[in-house]
Every structure is written in C-alpha cells, then in structure tokens.
Short mmCIF file of C-alpha atoms in Angstrom, two decimals:
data_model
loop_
_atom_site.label_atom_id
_atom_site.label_comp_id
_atom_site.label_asym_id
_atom_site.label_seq_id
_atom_site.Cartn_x
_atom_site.Cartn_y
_atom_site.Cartn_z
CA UNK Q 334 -31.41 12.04 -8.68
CA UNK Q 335 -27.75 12.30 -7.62
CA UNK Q 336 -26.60 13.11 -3.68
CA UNK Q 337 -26.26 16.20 -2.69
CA UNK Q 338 -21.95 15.89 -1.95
CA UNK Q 339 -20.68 16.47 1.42
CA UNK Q 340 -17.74 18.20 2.55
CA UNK Q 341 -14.74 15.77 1.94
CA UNK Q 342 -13.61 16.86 5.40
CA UNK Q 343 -16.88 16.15 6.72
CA UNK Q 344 -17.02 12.47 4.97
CA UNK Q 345 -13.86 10.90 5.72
CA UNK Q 346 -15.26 11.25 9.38
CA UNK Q 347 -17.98 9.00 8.75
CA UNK Q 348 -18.01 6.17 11.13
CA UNK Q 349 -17.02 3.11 8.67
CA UNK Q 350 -13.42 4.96 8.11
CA UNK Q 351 -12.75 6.31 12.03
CA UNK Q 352 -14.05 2.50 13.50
CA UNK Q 353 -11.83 1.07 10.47
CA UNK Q 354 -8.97 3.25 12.18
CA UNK Q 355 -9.81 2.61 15.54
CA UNK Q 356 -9.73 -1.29 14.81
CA UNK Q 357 -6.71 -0.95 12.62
CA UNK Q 358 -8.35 -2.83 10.06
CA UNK Q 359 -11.50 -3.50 7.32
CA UNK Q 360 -13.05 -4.02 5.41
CA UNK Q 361 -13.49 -0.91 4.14
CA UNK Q 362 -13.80 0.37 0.59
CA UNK Q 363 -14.54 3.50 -1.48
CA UNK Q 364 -17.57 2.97 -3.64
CA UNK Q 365 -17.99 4.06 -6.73
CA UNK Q 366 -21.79 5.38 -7.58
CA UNK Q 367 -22.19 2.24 -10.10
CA UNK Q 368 -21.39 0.17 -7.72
CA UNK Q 369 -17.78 -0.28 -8.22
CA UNK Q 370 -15.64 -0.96 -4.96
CA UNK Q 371 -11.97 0.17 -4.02
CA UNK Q 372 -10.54 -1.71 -1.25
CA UNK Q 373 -8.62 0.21 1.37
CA UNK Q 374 -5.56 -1.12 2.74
CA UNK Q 375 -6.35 0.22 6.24
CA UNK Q 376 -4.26 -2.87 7.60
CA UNK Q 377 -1.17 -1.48 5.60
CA UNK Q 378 -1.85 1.77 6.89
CA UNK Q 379 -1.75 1.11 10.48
CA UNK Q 380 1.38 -1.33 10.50
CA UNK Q 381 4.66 -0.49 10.70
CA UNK Q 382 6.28 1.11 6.85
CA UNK Q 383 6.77 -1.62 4.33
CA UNK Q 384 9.37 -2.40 1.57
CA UNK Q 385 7.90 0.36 -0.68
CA UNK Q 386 7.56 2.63 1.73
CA UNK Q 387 11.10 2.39 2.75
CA UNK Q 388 11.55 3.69 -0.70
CA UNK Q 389 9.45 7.16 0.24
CA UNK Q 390 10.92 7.47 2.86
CA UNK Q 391 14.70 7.34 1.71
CA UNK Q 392 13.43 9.87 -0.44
CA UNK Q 393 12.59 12.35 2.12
CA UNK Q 394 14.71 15.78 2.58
CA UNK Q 395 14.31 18.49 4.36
CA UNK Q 396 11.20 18.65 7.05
CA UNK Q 397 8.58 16.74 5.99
CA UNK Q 398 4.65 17.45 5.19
CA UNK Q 399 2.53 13.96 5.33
CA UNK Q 400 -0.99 15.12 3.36
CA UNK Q 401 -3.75 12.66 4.35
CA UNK Q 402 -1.16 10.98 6.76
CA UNK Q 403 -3.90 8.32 7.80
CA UNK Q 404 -2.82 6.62 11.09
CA UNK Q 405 0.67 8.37 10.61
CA UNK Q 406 3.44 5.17 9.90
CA UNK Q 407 4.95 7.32 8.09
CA UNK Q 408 5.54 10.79 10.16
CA UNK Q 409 6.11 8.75 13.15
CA UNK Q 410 9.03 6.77 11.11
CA UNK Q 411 10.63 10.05 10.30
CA UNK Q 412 9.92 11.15 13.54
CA UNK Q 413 12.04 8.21 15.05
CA UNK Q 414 14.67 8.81 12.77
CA UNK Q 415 15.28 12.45 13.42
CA UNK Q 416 12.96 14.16 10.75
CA UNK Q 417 11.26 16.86 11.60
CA UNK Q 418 8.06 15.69 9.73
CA UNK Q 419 4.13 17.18 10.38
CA UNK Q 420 1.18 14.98 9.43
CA UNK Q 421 -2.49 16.70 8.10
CA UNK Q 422 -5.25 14.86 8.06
CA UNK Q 423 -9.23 15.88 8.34
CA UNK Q 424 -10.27 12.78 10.46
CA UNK Q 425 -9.61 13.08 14.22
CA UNK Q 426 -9.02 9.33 15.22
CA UNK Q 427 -6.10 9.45 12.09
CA UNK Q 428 -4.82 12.37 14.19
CA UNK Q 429 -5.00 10.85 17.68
CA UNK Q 430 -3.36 7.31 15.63
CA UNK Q 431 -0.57 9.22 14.46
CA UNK Q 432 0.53 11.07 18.04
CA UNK Q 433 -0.08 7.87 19.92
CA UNK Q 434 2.56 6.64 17.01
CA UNK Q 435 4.86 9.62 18.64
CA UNK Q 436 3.80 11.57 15.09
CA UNK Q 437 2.85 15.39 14.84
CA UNK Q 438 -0.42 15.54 13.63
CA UNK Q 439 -2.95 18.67 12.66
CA UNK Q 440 -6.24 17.88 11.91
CA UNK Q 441 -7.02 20.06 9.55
CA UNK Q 442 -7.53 19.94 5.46
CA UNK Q 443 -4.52 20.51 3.18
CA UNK Q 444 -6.40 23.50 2.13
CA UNK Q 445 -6.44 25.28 5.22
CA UNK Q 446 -3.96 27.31 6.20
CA UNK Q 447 -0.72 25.29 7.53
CA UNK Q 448 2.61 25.58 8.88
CA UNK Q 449 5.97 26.40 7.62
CA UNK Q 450 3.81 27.44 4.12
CA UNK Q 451 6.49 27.57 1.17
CA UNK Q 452 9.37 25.76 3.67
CA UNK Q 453 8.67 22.07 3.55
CA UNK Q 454 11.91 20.05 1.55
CA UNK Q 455 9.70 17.24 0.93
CA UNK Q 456 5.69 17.24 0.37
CA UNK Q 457 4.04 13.54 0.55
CA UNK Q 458 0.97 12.31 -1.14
CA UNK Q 459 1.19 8.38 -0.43
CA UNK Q 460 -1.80 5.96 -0.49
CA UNK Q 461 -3.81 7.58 -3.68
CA UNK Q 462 -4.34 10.74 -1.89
CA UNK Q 463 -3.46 12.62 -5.11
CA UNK Q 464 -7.53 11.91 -4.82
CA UNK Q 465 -8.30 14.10 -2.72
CA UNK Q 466 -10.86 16.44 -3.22
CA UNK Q 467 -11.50 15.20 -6.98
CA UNK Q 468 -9.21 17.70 -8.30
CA UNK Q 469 -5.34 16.95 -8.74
CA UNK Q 470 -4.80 20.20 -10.80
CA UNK Q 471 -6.28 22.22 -7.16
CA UNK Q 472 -4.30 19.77 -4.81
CA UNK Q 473 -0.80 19.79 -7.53
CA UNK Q 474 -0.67 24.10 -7.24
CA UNK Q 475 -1.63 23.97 -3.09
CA UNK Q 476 1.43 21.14 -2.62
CA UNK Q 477 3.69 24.25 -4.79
CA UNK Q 478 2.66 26.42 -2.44
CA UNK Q 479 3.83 24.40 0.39
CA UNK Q 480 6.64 23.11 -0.86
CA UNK Q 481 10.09 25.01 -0.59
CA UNK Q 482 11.19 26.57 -3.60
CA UNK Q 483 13.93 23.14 -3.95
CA UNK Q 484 11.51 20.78 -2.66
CA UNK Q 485 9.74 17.71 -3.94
CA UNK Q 486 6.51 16.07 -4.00
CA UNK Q 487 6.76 12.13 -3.83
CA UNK Q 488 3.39 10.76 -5.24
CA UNK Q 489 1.79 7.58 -4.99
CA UNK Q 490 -0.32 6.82 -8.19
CA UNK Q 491 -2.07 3.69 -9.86
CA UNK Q 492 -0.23 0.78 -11.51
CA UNK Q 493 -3.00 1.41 -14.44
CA UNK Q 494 -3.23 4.40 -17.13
CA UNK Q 495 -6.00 5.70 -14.89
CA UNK Q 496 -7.77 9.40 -15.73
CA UNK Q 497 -10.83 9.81 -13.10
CA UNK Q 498 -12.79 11.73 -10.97
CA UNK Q 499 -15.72 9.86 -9.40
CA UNK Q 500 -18.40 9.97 -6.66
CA UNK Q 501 -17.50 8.04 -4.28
CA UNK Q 502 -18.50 6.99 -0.26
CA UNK Q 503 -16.49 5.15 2.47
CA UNK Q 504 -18.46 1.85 2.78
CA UNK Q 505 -17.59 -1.02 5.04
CA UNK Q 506 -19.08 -3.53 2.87
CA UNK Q 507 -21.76 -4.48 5.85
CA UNK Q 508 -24.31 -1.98 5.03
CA UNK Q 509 -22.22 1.12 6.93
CA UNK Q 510 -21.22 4.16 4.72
CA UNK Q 511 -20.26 7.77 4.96
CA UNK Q 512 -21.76 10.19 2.80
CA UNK Q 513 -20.66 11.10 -0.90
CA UNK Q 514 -17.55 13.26 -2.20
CA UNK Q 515 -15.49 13.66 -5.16
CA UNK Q 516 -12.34 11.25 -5.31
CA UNK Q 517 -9.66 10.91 -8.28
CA UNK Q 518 -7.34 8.53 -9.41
CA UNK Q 519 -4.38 8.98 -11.92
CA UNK Q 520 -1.89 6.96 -13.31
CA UNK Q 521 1.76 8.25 -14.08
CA UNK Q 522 1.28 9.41 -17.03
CA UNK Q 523 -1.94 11.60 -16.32
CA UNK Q 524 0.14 12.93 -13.04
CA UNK Q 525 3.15 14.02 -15.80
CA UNK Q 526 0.49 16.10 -17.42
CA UNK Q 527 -1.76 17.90 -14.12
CA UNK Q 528 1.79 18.47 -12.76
CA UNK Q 529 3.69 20.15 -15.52
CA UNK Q 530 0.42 22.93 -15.32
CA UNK Q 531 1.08 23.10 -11.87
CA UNK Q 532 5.01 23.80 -11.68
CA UNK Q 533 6.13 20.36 -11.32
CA UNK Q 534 8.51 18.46 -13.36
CA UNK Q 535 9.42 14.52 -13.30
CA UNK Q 536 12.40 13.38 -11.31
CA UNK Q 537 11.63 9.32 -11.33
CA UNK Q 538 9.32 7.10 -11.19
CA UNK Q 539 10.03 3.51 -9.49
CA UNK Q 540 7.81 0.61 -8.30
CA UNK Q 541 7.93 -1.66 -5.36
CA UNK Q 542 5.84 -4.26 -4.06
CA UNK Q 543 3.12 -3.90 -6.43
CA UNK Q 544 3.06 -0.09 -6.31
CA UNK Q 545 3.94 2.86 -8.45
CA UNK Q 546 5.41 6.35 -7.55
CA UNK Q 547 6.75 9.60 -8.99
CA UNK Q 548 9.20 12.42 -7.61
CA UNK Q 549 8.12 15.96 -8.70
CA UNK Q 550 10.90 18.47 -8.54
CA UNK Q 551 9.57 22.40 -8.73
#
C-alpha cells in the first residue's frame, strides 16, 4: 500500500533535514521508494559559494529571487555585494541560516503569494530544486509569473538525460526520515522541453565543477 504524501512544505521540516542544517552537514539523502538514495550536499550548501556557483552568480541581474535558498550562500553573497536579493524557503532553520548569513529570507513556499510578483530580473532554482513539488511544468509557469517581463531563470539540472518524478523522503541514512512527497529531476534537455510550454526559451547552458546549468530568457 503506498504512503499517504505529505505536504512538501510540511516534509522538508522533518527533523533529518533541519538537524542536517543546524549541523551544517550529513549525511542526508532523498530516498527513492525502491530504495534508491540521493545524497545531499548539505556541506556545499552551508559553505561559502564555490567555483560553479560563482558562475550563477555572475549571472545575476536585476533583484534577485533565491527559490529553495537552503542555508542562503547564495542571497547572502549577493547581499554582500550590493544585490538586492530575497531568499524563500519552507523550512524555518534554512530561514534563520540564511539571516544569520546577513540574507533576506521568507519562509514561505514558492507558491504562496510573494514579493515584488512579476519584478524580479533574475529567478534562481540552484541545487535540483527544479524538483520541487514533482512538477517542473507547475514550478516553470509560477517562476514566469515572478519573473520580470526581461528576466531570467538560471537552473541547476542533472549531468544525466534524466526525466522523473518520484516518491521520495529526507532520510539520514541512520534510521531518521521525514515523511513522503513528490520530487523531480530533469536533465537539460527535458528542462528545454517543460520550459518552452511554460514561456521560457534557452539562453546557455555551461558546466562547472561537475555540474550543469541553463539560462531561461522569457
């Protein structure tokens, strides 16, 4: 019998993922319902931006919107270099990470109703959280609506040809998990595809340090 699904709000406040945060560091993983296991780079996350990241963040006009900012290296970069640059994120100790950073933080789902709607220059979706939710298509049209009508949307996908929407739960690997939700991951060429439906077009795509991303123009 499959799990009833939670909220995705709800789960990604399940202890494992806040006392990952907390200790700014894992394990931690998203497993699959087969047993499959994607590690979490929570150490990444909570250190200052690396060589790839530098290459997001060079890309960044305009005031910035950080969806699923995590502990918030990123919006408290752009912060310290004179951005204005707001951070969303539905887990409270990612929040309190990213304005101890010297971040702006909401804690609050992308979904919900946020500032400067239709006014941001550059919309971010770093760390696979094209994911969230399960449903790119949803997530591609709500980043549209955010974004200003010259803005872009800098996307982290997969290095693979990756098509998927799974059930998945934060687990620790030591017996601790959250409860399930829906989670997708997408290559490149499966983002081309949800974000031409959505009003998107390709600007580039680049690579550093082992990861891939894409600039969508409206």
């Amino acid at each position: 019998m499959t799990a009833q699904l939670t909220e995705p709000a709800l789960a990604w406040r399940a202890d494992p993922y806040a006392d990952a945060l907390r200790a700014g560091q894992g394990p931690l993983y998203l497993r699959r319902s087969d047993g499959w296991l994607l590690p979490l780079d929570v150490e990444r996350w909570c250190a200052e931006p690396d060589e790839a990241d530098e290459g997001v963040l060079a890309r960044c006009t305009g005031p910035v919107l950080d969806i699923g900012c995590g502990p918030g290296r990123l919006v408290a970069t752009l912060a310290a270099r004179g951005h204005r640059a707001l951070g969303v994120d539905v887990t409270p100790e990612a929040v309190a990470r990213t304005t101890r950073a010297g971040g702006s933080a909401l804690c609050r789902s992308v979904f919900d109703p946020l500032p400067g709607e239709g006014r941001w220059g550059t919309v971010l979706l770093i760390d696979g959280n094209i994911g969230i939710g399960g449903d790119p298509a949803a997530l591609l049209r709500r980043a549209a609506q955010l974004a200003a009508p010259d803005g872009s949307l800098l996307v982290e996908v997969t290095t693979a040809d990756v098509d998927e929407r799974v059930e998945v739960h934060v687990d620790d690997g030591r017996g601790g998990h959250g409860a399930p939700f829906w989670w997708a991951r997408l290559g490149a060429r499966a983002l081309r595809g949800e974000a031409a439906d959505a009003g998107w077009t390709r600007s580039a795509t680049w690579q550093a340090a082992g990861r891939s991303f894409v600039d969508l123009r409206r």
